[in-house]
Each structure stands twice: as structure tokens, then as C-alpha cells.
PDB file of C-alpha atoms and ligand atoms in Angstrom:
ATOM      1  CA  UNK A   1     -24.672   1.758 -11.824  1.00 94.00           C
ATOM      2  CA  UNK A   2     -24.260   5.421 -11.046  1.00 97.00           C
ATOM      3  CA  UNK A   3     -23.014   6.275  -7.797  1.00 98.00           C
ATOM      4  CA  UNK A   4     -21.755   8.508  -5.117  1.00 98.00           C
ATOM      5  CA  UNK A   5     -19.412   7.836  -1.981  1.00 98.00           C
ATOM      6  CA  UNK A   6     -20.991  10.983   1.048  1.00 98.00           C
ATOM      7  CA  UNK A   7     -19.371  10.709   4.455  1.00 98.00           C
ATOM      8  CA  UNK A   8     -16.175  11.805   6.635  1.00 97.00           C
ATOM      9  CA  UNK A   9     -12.700  11.471   5.577  1.00 96.00           C
ATOM     10  CA  UNK A  10     -11.092   7.721   7.220  1.00 94.00           C
ATOM     11  CA  UNK A  11     -14.567   6.161   6.179  1.00 96.00           C
ATOM     12  CA  UNK A  12     -12.969   4.085   4.014  1.00 95.00           C
ATOM     13  CA  UNK A  13     -14.775   5.567   0.173  1.00 96.00           C
ATOM     14  CA  UNK A  14     -11.882   5.689  -1.383  1.00 94.00           C
ATOM     15  CA  UNK A  15     -11.034   1.808  -0.549  1.00 93.00           C
ATOM     16  CA  UNK A  16     -14.412   0.763  -0.836  1.00 97.00           C
ATOM     17  CA  UNK A  17     -14.324   3.466  -4.519  1.00 97.00           C
ATOM     18  CA  UNK A  18     -11.791   1.486  -5.427  1.00 94.00           C
ATOM     19  CA  UNK A  19     -12.638  -2.216  -5.034  1.00 96.00           C
ATOM     20  CA  UNK A  20     -16.100  -1.693  -6.124  1.00 97.00           C
ATOM     21  CA  UNK A  21     -14.486  -0.366  -9.624  1.00 97.00           C
ATOM     22  CA  UNK A  22     -12.183  -3.101  -9.996  1.00 96.00           C
ATOM     23  CA  UNK A  23     -15.012  -5.199  -9.693  1.00 96.00           C
ATOM     24  CA  UNK A  24     -17.997  -3.618 -11.628  1.00 96.00           C
ATOM     25  CA  UNK A  25     -15.916  -2.437 -14.706  1.00 96.00           C
ATOM     26  CA  UNK A  26     -17.082   1.066 -12.880  1.00 96.00           C
ATOM     27  CA  UNK A  27     -14.739   4.341 -13.855  1.00 95.00           C
ATOM     28  CA  UNK A  28     -13.247   5.966 -10.861  1.00 95.00           C
ATOM     29  CA  UNK A  29     -13.279   9.609  -9.670  1.00 95.00           C
ATOM     30  CA  UNK A  30     -11.423  10.460  -6.772  1.00 94.00           C
ATOM     31  CA  UNK A  31     -11.009  14.346  -7.080  1.00 94.00           C
ATOM     32  CA  UNK A  32      -8.895  13.376  -2.810  1.00 92.00           C
ATOM     33  CA  UNK A  33      -6.683  11.827  -5.516  1.00 89.00           C
ATOM     34  CA  UNK A  34      -7.741  13.937  -8.524  1.00 90.00           C
ATOM     35  CA  UNK A  35      -6.342  16.731  -5.829  1.00 92.00           C
ATOM     36  CA  UNK A  36      -3.004  15.209  -5.215  1.00 88.00           C
ATOM     37  CA  UNK A  37      -1.895  14.487  -8.325  1.00 87.00           C
ATOM     38  CA  UNK A  38      -1.949  18.319  -9.680  1.00 88.00           C
ATOM     39  CA  UNK A  39      -0.610  19.529  -6.665  1.00 85.00           C
ATOM     40  CA  UNK A  40       3.159  18.006  -7.142  1.00 82.00           C
ATOM     41  CA  UNK A  41       2.972  20.120 -10.296  1.00 82.00           C
ATOM     42  CA  UNK A  42       4.263  24.062  -9.366  1.00 82.00           C
ATOM     43  CA  UNK A  43       1.725  26.043 -11.061  1.00 86.00           C
ATOM     44  CA  UNK A  44      -0.910  28.651  -9.705  1.00 87.00           C
ATOM     45  CA  UNK A  45      -3.471  26.254  -9.852  1.00 86.00           C
ATOM     46  CA  UNK A  46      -1.813  23.920  -8.028  1.00 88.00           C
ATOM     47  CA  UNK A  47      -0.147  25.954  -5.768  1.00 89.00           C
ATOM     48  CA  UNK A  48      -4.150  28.111  -4.982  1.00 90.00           C
ATOM     49  CA  UNK A  49      -5.411  24.371  -4.337  1.00 91.00           C
ATOM     50  CA  UNK A  50      -2.259  23.259  -2.004  1.00 91.00           C
ATOM     51  CA  UNK A  51      -2.915  25.909  -0.099  1.00 91.00           C
ATOM     52  CA  UNK A  52      -6.455  24.880   1.468  1.00 94.00           C
ATOM     53  CA  UNK A  53      -5.668  20.861   1.627  1.00 93.00           C
ATOM     54  CA  UNK A  54      -2.613  21.563   3.549  1.00 91.00           C
ATOM     55  CA  UNK A  55      -4.799  23.790   6.065  1.00 93.00           C
ATOM     56  CA  UNK A  56      -7.849  20.904   6.187  1.00 94.00           C
ATOM     57  CA  UNK A  57      -9.826  23.269   3.954  1.00 96.00           C
ATOM     58  CA  UNK A  58     -12.436  21.787   0.960  1.00 97.00           C
ATOM     59  CA  UNK A  59     -10.757  23.473  -2.088  1.00 96.00           C
ATOM     60  CA  UNK A  60     -13.286  26.229  -3.493  1.00 95.00           C
ATOM     61  CA  UNK A  61     -16.254  25.358  -5.556  1.00 94.00           C
ATOM     62  CA  UNK A  62     -15.287  27.602  -8.688  1.00 92.00           C
ATOM     63  CA  UNK A  63     -11.474  26.388  -9.040  1.00 90.00           C
ATOM     64  CA  UNK A  64     -12.584  22.608  -7.652  1.00 92.00           C
ATOM     65  CA  UNK A  65     -15.370  23.179 -11.180  1.00 89.00           C
ATOM     66  CA  UNK A  66     -12.244  24.446 -13.162  1.00 86.00           C
ATOM     67  CA  UNK A  67      -9.799  21.411 -12.503  1.00 87.00           C
ATOM     68  CA  UNK A  68     -13.493  18.762 -12.454  1.00 88.00           C
ATOM     69  CA  UNK A  69     -15.566  19.850 -15.351  1.00 87.00           C
ATOM     70  CA  UNK A  70     -13.419  18.203 -17.861  1.00 88.00           C
ATOM     71  CA  UNK A  71     -13.512  14.775 -16.057  1.00 89.00           C
ATOM     72  CA  UNK A  72     -16.919  15.009 -15.561  1.00 87.00           C
ATOM     73  CA  UNK A  73     -18.221  16.209 -18.974  1.00 85.00           C
ATOM     74  CA  UNK A  74     -16.777  12.417 -20.125  1.00 86.00           C
ATOM     75  CA  UNK A  75     -18.633  10.804 -18.221  1.00 87.00           C
ATOM     76  CA  UNK A  76     -20.374   7.899 -18.926  1.00 87.00           C
ATOM     77  CA  UNK A  77     -22.402   5.335 -17.430  1.00 90.00           C
ATOM     78  CA  UNK A  78     -20.858   3.367 -14.716  1.00 94.00           C
ATOM     79  CA  UNK A  79     -19.067   5.307 -12.612  1.00 96.00           C
ATOM     80  CA  UNK A  80     -18.341   6.227  -9.193  1.00 97.00           C
ATOM     81  CA  UNK A  81     -17.674  10.049  -7.330  1.00 97.00           C
ATOM     82  CA  UNK A  82     -16.077   9.695  -4.271  1.00 97.00           C
ATOM     83  CA  UNK A  83     -15.437  13.072  -2.495  1.00 95.00           C
ATOM     84  CA  UNK A  84     -17.702  14.921  -4.771  1.00 96.00           C
ATOM     85  CA  UNK A  85     -20.028  16.325  -4.284  1.00 97.00           C
ATOM     86  CA  UNK A  86     -18.342  17.670  -1.030  1.00 97.00           C
ATOM     87  CA  UNK A  87     -20.845  21.170  -1.015  1.00 98.00           C
ATOM     88  CA  UNK A  88     -24.148  21.810  -2.124  1.00 97.00           C
ATOM     89  CA  UNK A  89     -22.878  24.251  -4.927  1.00 96.00           C
ATOM     90  CA  UNK A  90     -21.416  20.901  -5.832  1.00 96.00           C
ATOM     91  CA  UNK A  91     -23.327  19.072  -6.097  1.00 97.00           C
ATOM     92  CA  UNK A  92     -26.470  21.021  -7.965  1.00 96.00           C
ATOM     93  CA  UNK A  93     -23.375  22.031 -10.508  1.00 94.00           C
ATOM     94  CA  UNK A  94     -22.830  18.034 -11.144  1.00 94.00           C
ATOM     95  CA  UNK A  95     -26.516  17.677 -10.771  1.00 95.00           C
ATOM     96  CA  UNK A  96     -26.244  20.500 -14.152  1.00 93.00           C
ATOM     97  CA  UNK A  97     -24.214  18.813 -15.990  1.00 92.00           C
ATOM     98  CA  UNK A  98     -25.037  15.550 -15.215  1.00 93.00           C
ATOM     99  CA  UNK A  99     -28.547  16.928 -16.622  1.00 93.00           C
ATOM    100  CA  UNK A 100     -27.362  17.976 -19.734  1.00 91.00           C
ATOM    101  CA  UNK A 101     -25.154  14.673 -20.556  1.00 91.00           C
ATOM    102  CA  UNK A 102     -28.622  12.319 -19.998  1.00 93.00           C
ATOM    103  CA  UNK A 103     -27.108  10.303 -16.908  1.00 94.00           C
ATOM    104  CA  UNK A 104     -28.579   9.530 -13.081  1.00 95.00           C
ATOM    105  CA  UNK A 105     -27.372   8.310 -10.031  1.00 97.00           C
ATOM    106  CA  UNK A 106     -28.168   5.432  -9.134  1.00 97.00           C
ATOM    107  CA  UNK A 107     -27.292   5.584  -5.620  1.00 98.00           C
ATOM    108  CA  UNK A 108     -25.603   7.586  -2.876  1.00 98.00           C
ATOM    109  CA  UNK A 109     -24.319   5.956  -0.635  1.00 98.00           C
ATOM    110  CA  UNK A 110     -23.441   7.050   3.115  1.00 98.00           C
ATOM    111  CA  UNK A 111     -20.602   6.024   4.881  1.00 98.00           C
ATOM    112  CA  UNK A 112     -21.701   6.670   8.530  1.00 98.00           C
ATOM    113  CA  UNK A 113     -18.856   7.096  10.717  1.00 97.00           C
ATOM    114  CA  UNK A 114     -18.356   8.408  14.499  1.00 96.00           C
ATOM    115  CA  UNK A 115     -16.083  11.333  14.393  1.00 96.00           C
ATOM    116  CA  UNK A 116     -13.801   9.787  17.857  1.00 96.00           C
ATOM    117  CA  UNK A 117     -12.920   6.611  15.176  1.00 95.00           C
ATOM    118  CA  UNK A 118     -12.643   8.472  11.996  1.00 95.00           C
ATOM    119  CA  UNK A 119     -10.275  10.652  14.054  1.00 94.00           C
ATOM    120  CA  UNK A 120      -8.414   7.510  15.260  1.00 94.00           C
ATOM    121  CA  UNK A 121      -8.335   6.026  11.802  1.00 93.00           C
ATOM    122  CA  UNK A 122      -6.460   9.153   9.916  1.00 93.00           C
ATOM    123  CA  UNK A 123      -3.969   9.095  12.690  1.00 92.00           C
ATOM    124  CA  UNK A 124      -2.884   5.327  11.992  1.00 92.00           C
ATOM    125  CA  UNK A 125      -2.976   5.963   7.864  1.00 90.00           C
ATOM    126  CA  UNK A 126      -0.612   5.111   6.260  1.00 92.00           C
ATOM    127  CA  UNK A 127      -0.686   5.249   2.203  1.00 90.00           C
ATOM    128  CA  UNK A 128       2.053   3.361  -0.779  1.00 91.00           C
ATOM    129  CA  UNK A 129       3.640   5.933  -2.459  1.00 88.00           C
ATOM    130  CA  UNK A 130       3.944   3.313  -5.096  1.00 90.00           C
ATOM    131  CA  UNK A 131       0.206   1.650  -5.397  1.00 88.00           C
ATOM    132  CA  UNK A 132      -1.763   3.445  -3.243  1.00 84.00           C
ATOM    133  CA  UNK A 133      -3.289   1.333  -0.959  1.00 86.00           C
ATOM    134  CA  UNK A 134      -4.096   1.891   2.496  1.00 87.00           C
ATOM    135  CA  UNK A 135      -2.723   0.749   5.555  1.00 90.00           C
ATOM    136  CA  UNK A 136      -4.542   1.181   9.109  1.00 86.00           C
ATOM    137  CA  UNK A 137      -0.850   0.927  10.631  1.00 87.00           C
ATOM    138  CA  UNK A 138       3.400   1.702   9.405  1.00 88.00           C
ATOM    139  CA  UNK A 139       4.393  -1.621   7.741  1.00 90.00           C
ATOM    140  CA  UNK A 140       7.589   0.213   6.559  1.00 87.00           C
ATOM    141  CA  UNK A 141       6.516  -1.654   3.449  1.00 93.00           C
ATOM    142  CA  UNK A 142       3.534  -1.758   0.717  1.00 94.00           C
ATOM    143  CA  UNK A 143       3.000  -5.468   1.095  1.00 94.00           C
ATOM    144  CA  UNK A 144       1.195  -5.593  -2.247  1.00 92.00           C
ATOM    145  CA  UNK A 145       3.684  -3.631  -4.456  1.00 95.00           C
ATOM    146  CA  UNK A 146       7.134  -3.289  -1.725  1.00 95.00           C
ATOM    147  CA  UNK A 147       6.752   0.152  -2.569  1.00 95.00           C
ATOM    148  CA  UNK A 148       7.484   2.183   0.715  1.00 94.00           C
ATOM    149  CA  UNK A 149       4.899   4.248   3.149  1.00 94.00           C
ATOM    150  CA  UNK A 150       4.096   7.738   4.404  1.00 91.00           C
ATOM    151  CA  UNK A 151       1.769   9.659   6.037  1.00 90.00           C
ATOM    152  CA  UNK A 152      -0.185  12.349   4.374  1.00 85.00           C
ATOM    153  CA  UNK A 153       0.149  15.776   5.797  1.00 85.00           C
ATOM    154  CA  UNK A 154      -3.529  16.252   6.294  1.00 87.00           C
ATOM    155  CA  UNK A 155      -3.364  13.017   8.346  1.00 89.00           C
ATOM    156  CA  UNK A 156      -1.864  15.287  11.465  1.00 88.00           C
ATOM    157  CA  UNK A 157      -4.158  15.692  13.802  1.00 89.00           C
ATOM    158  CA  UNK A 158      -4.884  19.680  13.923  1.00 90.00           C
ATOM    159  CA  UNK A 159      -5.470  19.047  10.202  1.00 93.00           C
ATOM    160  CA  UNK A 160      -7.387  15.744  10.681  1.00 94.00           C
ATOM    161  CA  UNK A 161     -10.057  17.883  13.523  1.00 95.00           C
ATOM    162  CA  UNK A 162     -10.678  20.366  11.229  1.00 96.00           C
ATOM    163  CA  UNK A 163     -11.076  17.985   8.173  1.00 96.00           C
ATOM    164  CA  UNK A 164     -14.103  16.531  10.626  1.00 97.00           C
ATOM    165  CA  UNK A 165     -15.060  20.421  11.238  1.00 97.00           C
ATOM    166  CA  UNK A 166     -14.845  21.152   7.367  1.00 97.00           C
ATOM    167  CA  UNK A 167     -17.055  17.646   7.001  1.00 98.00           C
ATOM    168  CA  UNK A 168     -19.894  18.532   9.326  1.00 98.00           C
ATOM    169  CA  UNK A 169     -19.885  21.718   8.572  1.00 98.00           C
ATOM    170  CA  UNK A 170     -20.175  22.151   4.237  1.00 98.00           C
ATOM    171  CA  UNK A 171     -20.572  18.423   2.811  1.00 98.00           C
ATOM    172  CA  UNK A 172     -22.954  16.989   5.618  1.00 97.00           C
ATOM    173  CA  UNK A 173     -25.818  19.188   3.937  1.00 97.00           C
ATOM    174  CA  UNK A 174     -25.544  16.500   1.644  1.00 98.00           C
ATOM    175  CA  UNK A 175     -27.416  14.227   2.927  1.00 98.00           C
ATOM    176  CA  UNK A 176     -30.464  15.733   3.306  1.00 98.00           C
ATOM    177  CA  UNK A 177     -30.294  17.123   0.222  1.00 98.00           C
ATOM    178  CA  UNK A 178     -30.060  13.883  -1.379  1.00 98.00           C
ATOM    179  CA  UNK A 179     -32.432  12.229   1.385  1.00 97.00           C
ATOM    180  CA  UNK A 180     -34.788  14.326  -0.647  1.00 97.00           C
ATOM    181  CA  UNK A 181     -34.195  13.267  -3.970  1.00 96.00           C
ATOM    182  CA  UNK A 182     -34.658   9.679  -2.337  1.00 96.00           C
ATOM    183  CA  UNK A 183     -31.093   8.500  -3.968  1.00 97.00           C
ATOM    184  CA  UNK A 184     -29.635   8.062   0.166  1.00 97.00           C
ATOM    185  CA  UNK A 185     -28.439   4.799   1.672  1.00 97.00           C
ATOM    186  CA  UNK A 186     -26.993   4.782   4.549  1.00 97.00           C
ATOM    187  CA  UNK A 187     -24.192   1.923   5.364  1.00 97.00           C
ATOM    188  CA  UNK A 188     -21.874   1.251   8.527  1.00 97.00           C
ATOM    189  CA  UNK A 189     -18.462   1.674   7.754  1.00 98.00           C
ATOM    190  CA  UNK A 190     -17.393  -0.034  10.331  1.00 96.00           C
ATOM    191  CA  UNK A 191     -16.268  -3.474  10.393  1.00 95.00           C
ATOM    192  CA  UNK A 192     -13.775  -5.137   7.844  1.00 95.00           C
ATOM    193  CA  UNK A 193     -12.545  -4.428   4.484  1.00 94.00           C
ATOM    194  CA  UNK A 194     -15.223  -7.419   2.882  1.00 97.00           C
ATOM    195  CA  UNK A 195     -18.483  -6.327   5.458  1.00 97.00           C
ATOM    196  CA  UNK A 196     -18.196  -2.612   3.951  1.00 98.00           C
ATOM    197  CA  UNK A 197     -18.127  -4.150   0.113  1.00 98.00           C
ATOM    198  CA  UNK A 198     -20.464  -6.724   1.347  1.00 97.00           C
ATOM    199  CA  UNK A 199     -23.020  -4.183   2.748  1.00 97.00           C
ATOM    200  CA  UNK A 200     -22.577  -2.092  -0.480  1.00 98.00           C
ATOM    201  CA  UNK A 201     -23.191  -4.889  -3.372  1.00 97.00           C
ATOM    202  CA  UNK A 202     -25.987  -5.373  -0.700  1.00 96.00           C
ATOM    203  CA  UNK A 203     -27.377  -2.340  -2.562  1.00 96.00           C
ATOM    204  CA  UNK A 204     -26.293  -2.596  -5.707  1.00 95.00           C
ATOM    205  CA  UNK A 205     -28.299  -5.418  -6.145  1.00 92.00           C
ATOM    206  CA  UNK A 206     -31.485  -4.726  -3.444  1.00 88.00           C
ATOM    207  CA  UNK A 207     -31.705  -0.942  -4.583  1.00 83.00           C
ATOM    208  CA  UNK A 208     -31.805  -0.918  -0.259  1.00 73.00           C
ATOM    209  CA  UNK A 209     -29.290  -2.579   2.228  1.00 71.00           C
TER     210      UNK A 209
HETATM  211  P1  AMP B 301      -9.985  13.385   0.238  1.00 96.93           P
HETATM  212  O1  AMP B 301      -8.744  12.405  -0.040  1.00 96.93           O
HETATM  213  O2  AMP B 301     -10.792  12.952  -0.478  1.00 96.93           O
HETATM  214  O3  AMP B 301     -10.001  13.471   2.146  1.00 96.93           O
HETATM  215  O4  AMP B 301      -9.952  14.881   0.161  1.00 96.93           O
HETATM  216  C1  AMP B 301      -8.631  15.777   0.380  1.00 96.93           C
HETATM  217  C2  AMP B 301      -8.678  17.381   0.107  1.00 96.93           C
HETATM  218  O5  AMP B 301      -8.103  17.250  -0.893  1.00 96.93           O
HETATM  219  C3  AMP B 301      -9.628  17.732   1.070  1.00 96.93           C
HETATM  220  O6  AMP B 301      -9.422  17.910   2.326  1.00 96.93           O
HETATM  221  C4  AMP B 301      -9.495  19.288   0.413  1.00 96.93           C
HETATM  222  O7  AMP B 301      -9.096  19.525   0.468  1.00 96.93           O
HETATM  223  C5  AMP B 301      -9.701  18.586  -1.040  1.00 96.93           C
HETATM  224  N1  AMP B 301     -10.508  18.247  -1.656  1.00 96.93           N
HETATM  225  C6  AMP B 301     -10.707  16.441  -2.202  1.00 96.93           C
HETATM  226  N2  AMP B 301     -12.727  16.903  -2.952  1.00 96.93           N
HETATM  227  C7  AMP B 301     -12.859  17.975  -2.894  1.00 96.93           C
HETATM  228  C8  AMP B 301     -14.435  19.090  -2.911  1.00 96.93           C
HETATM  229  N3  AMP B 301     -14.614  17.668  -3.455  1.00 96.93           N
HETATM  230  N4  AMP B 301     -14.703  20.136  -2.947  1.00 96.93           N
HETATM  231  C9  AMP B 301     -12.748  20.179  -2.430  1.00 96.93           C
HETATM  232  N5  AMP B 301     -11.666  20.030  -1.594  1.00 96.93           N
HETATM  233  C10 AMP B 301     -11.370  19.153  -2.092  1.00 96.93           C
END
């Protein structure tokens, strides 16, 4: 199956994508993670991307395509795209690239979560520096690997509001785009990690939730 995970920041797309990829042997491509590892460098491309990320804005499409096109071209059946596409232009570019590769998207899974809940989750989100696992409170140390936990710079209140605004303005139009193509499957993103994985697996099994 080839899947796109779509939804507001804080909806749990990354957590679920990693679980499903591990269980089904799919390839994970998360542009947020990809960009975060890129901006730890100090070349001009990295510095430019960092500027947008820290403000809670989207990295411009042209820059984004430069960053991800190499990876998109190597996609084989069985993947999850998490955080890409995020604009209509990116969706069109992706469609073209997949067409050339002869690959189809099976489902676009839309994680539905209201803004208040997304804001609440993001402001209590901590990530392990070592394994990348995400927790919803500061446990000090990662229970999985013992690594130290940190708060992402773009999880500050001001930036969270900006990211939600950007989501509604630039990413939400993709819901209609994929609905028209008969690909959109909506899930409720409230509930335990296991419950939400169950909703996704039910779509993978039955083609619907
Ligand atoms: P995420 O971890 O998916 O919330 O992404 C973190 C930040 O990376 C976003 O707020 C954007 O600044 C940037 N980013 C990630 N994916 C994209 C994308 N597809 N297009 C533009 N910017 C992106």
C-alpha cells in the first residue's frame, strides 16, 4: 500500500506512520524529520529551510522539491508520506512524479483533530534526542532508550498558532483535492495510540473505516 498521512500538526501522523511502517515493512518518508536532520548542517540550503521552520511557516515549494525530489524518485511500492504534500503545488508535483514511476497512492488518511486539542498536544510534546520517540509530558529521560528529552523550537505557543494557521490556509485545501480523486479516508485522531493504529489498519484491510 502507498499512503499519504494528512492532518494538522500534533495529530499524531508521525507516530502512527512509524508504527505502520514497522509493522507492514513500508518505507517511511517524513519531510519534517528530513528537514530537521538537514538543518543541523550549515550550508545555504539548510540555513534557508531553518529560517522558515523556526517561524512555523512552510519551506517554499521550490526549495522543498529540491530537498525531496531525489527521495521521491526512488520510491517503490509500500510507503507512507508523512507531511508531504502540504500544498496544492506539492500535490501536483507528487502526482506527476508518481505517474512517471507508475506508482499509485492507495489512500490519503486524514487525521481529524480540532485546533484546541492540537494546540494542547503540541505545547506538551517532548521528543527523545536519541530515538526520536514522542511523549506528551516531560519525563526527563526517554523510557525506551534513556536518551534526553527536548521540546522542539517550533512547539512554542506563538509558533504553534502560526503552524495551525498555515495548515488551514495552505494544507487543508488538499482534503478536497484528494476527496475528488476518491482517495481521502478520514479518521478521528483522538484516542490512544493503539486505537488510532486500529483505525488505520481497518482502512488498510477494508479500504474504508
Ligand atoms: P512537521 O514535523 O511535519 O510538523 O514539520 C516541521 C516543519 O518542517 C514545518 O512546520 C515546515 O516548516 C517544514 N515542513 C515539513 N514538511 C514540509 C513540506 N512538505 N512543505 C513545506 N514545509 C515543510
